[in-house]
Short mmCIF file of C-alpha atoms in Angstrom, two decimals:
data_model
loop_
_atom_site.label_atom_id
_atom_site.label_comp_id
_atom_site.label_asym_id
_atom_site.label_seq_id
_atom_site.Cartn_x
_atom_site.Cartn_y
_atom_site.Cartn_z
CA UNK A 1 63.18 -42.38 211.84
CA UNK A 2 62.49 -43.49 215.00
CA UNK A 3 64.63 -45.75 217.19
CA UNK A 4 62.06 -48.55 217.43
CA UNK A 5 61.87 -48.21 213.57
CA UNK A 6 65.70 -49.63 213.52
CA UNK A 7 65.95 -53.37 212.12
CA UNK A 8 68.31 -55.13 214.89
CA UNK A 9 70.47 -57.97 213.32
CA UNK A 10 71.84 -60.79 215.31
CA UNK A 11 74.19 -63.27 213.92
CA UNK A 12 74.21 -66.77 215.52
CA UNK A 13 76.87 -69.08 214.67
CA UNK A 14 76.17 -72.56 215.32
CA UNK A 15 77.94 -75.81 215.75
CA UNK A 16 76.63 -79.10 217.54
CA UNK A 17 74.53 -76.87 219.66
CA UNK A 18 71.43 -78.83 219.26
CA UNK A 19 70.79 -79.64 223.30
CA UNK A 20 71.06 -75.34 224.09
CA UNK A 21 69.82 -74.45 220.49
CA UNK A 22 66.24 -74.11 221.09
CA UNK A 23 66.28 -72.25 224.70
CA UNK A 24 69.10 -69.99 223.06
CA UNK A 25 66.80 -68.45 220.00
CA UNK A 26 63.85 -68.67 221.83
CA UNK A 27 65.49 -66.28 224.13
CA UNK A 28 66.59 -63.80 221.79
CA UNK A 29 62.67 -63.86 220.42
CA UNK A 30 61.28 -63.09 223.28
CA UNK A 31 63.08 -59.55 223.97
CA UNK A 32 60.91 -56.50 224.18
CA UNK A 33 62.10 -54.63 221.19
CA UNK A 34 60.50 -56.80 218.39
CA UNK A 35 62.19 -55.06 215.54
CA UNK A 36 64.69 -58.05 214.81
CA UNK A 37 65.97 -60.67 212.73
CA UNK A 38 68.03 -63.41 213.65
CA UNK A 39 70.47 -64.76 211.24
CA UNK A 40 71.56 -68.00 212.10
CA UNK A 41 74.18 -70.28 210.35
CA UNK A 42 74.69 -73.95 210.94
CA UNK A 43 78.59 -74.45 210.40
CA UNK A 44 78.23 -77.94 209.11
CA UNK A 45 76.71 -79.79 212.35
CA UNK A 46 76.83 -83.17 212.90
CA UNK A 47 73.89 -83.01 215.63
CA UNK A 48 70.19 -81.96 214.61
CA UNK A 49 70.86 -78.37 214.97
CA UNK A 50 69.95 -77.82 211.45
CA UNK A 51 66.86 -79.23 211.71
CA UNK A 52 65.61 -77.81 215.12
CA UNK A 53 66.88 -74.47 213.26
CA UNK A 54 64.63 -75.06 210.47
CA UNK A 55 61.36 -76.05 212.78
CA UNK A 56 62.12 -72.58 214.69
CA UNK A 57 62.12 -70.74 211.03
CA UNK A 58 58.63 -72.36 210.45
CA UNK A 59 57.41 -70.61 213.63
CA UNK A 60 59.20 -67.07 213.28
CA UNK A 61 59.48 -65.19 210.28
CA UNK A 62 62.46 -63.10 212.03
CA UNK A 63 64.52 -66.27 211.93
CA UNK A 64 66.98 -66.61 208.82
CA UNK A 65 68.97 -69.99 208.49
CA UNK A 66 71.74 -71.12 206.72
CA UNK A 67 73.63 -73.96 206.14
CA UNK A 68 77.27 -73.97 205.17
CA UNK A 69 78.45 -76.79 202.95
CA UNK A 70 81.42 -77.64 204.88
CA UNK A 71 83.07 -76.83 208.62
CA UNK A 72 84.80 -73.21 208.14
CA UNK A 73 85.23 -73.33 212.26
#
């Protein structure tokens, strides 16, 4: 197996981070090695990070989302 061939995960936790969400992922799908997912999880925001999350998963397969049912901080 090659090293390009290597799935990269990235785990984003997320809380009220709506104003930097969108700059912050886009970042991190726009590196150069393209073999990546993203796994991010909404930690009960009060802000519209969940949806911005969820219009950024419609755009980007590599982007996983979840959404946790209460604040586990």
């Amino acid at each position: 197996m090659k090293i390009s061939d290597t799935l990269v995960s990235i785990i984003v936790p997320i809380c009220n981070a709506g104003q930097y969400l969108e700059v912050s992922l886009q970042s991190l799908l726009r590196q150069t090695y393209q073999n990546i997912e993203i796994i991010a999880i909404d930690d009960d925001s009060r802000d519209n990070s969940y949806k911005i999350l969820r219009e950024l998963a419609k755009t980007d397969k590599r982007l996983k989302i979840f959404k946790n049912k209460k604040r586990y901080g």
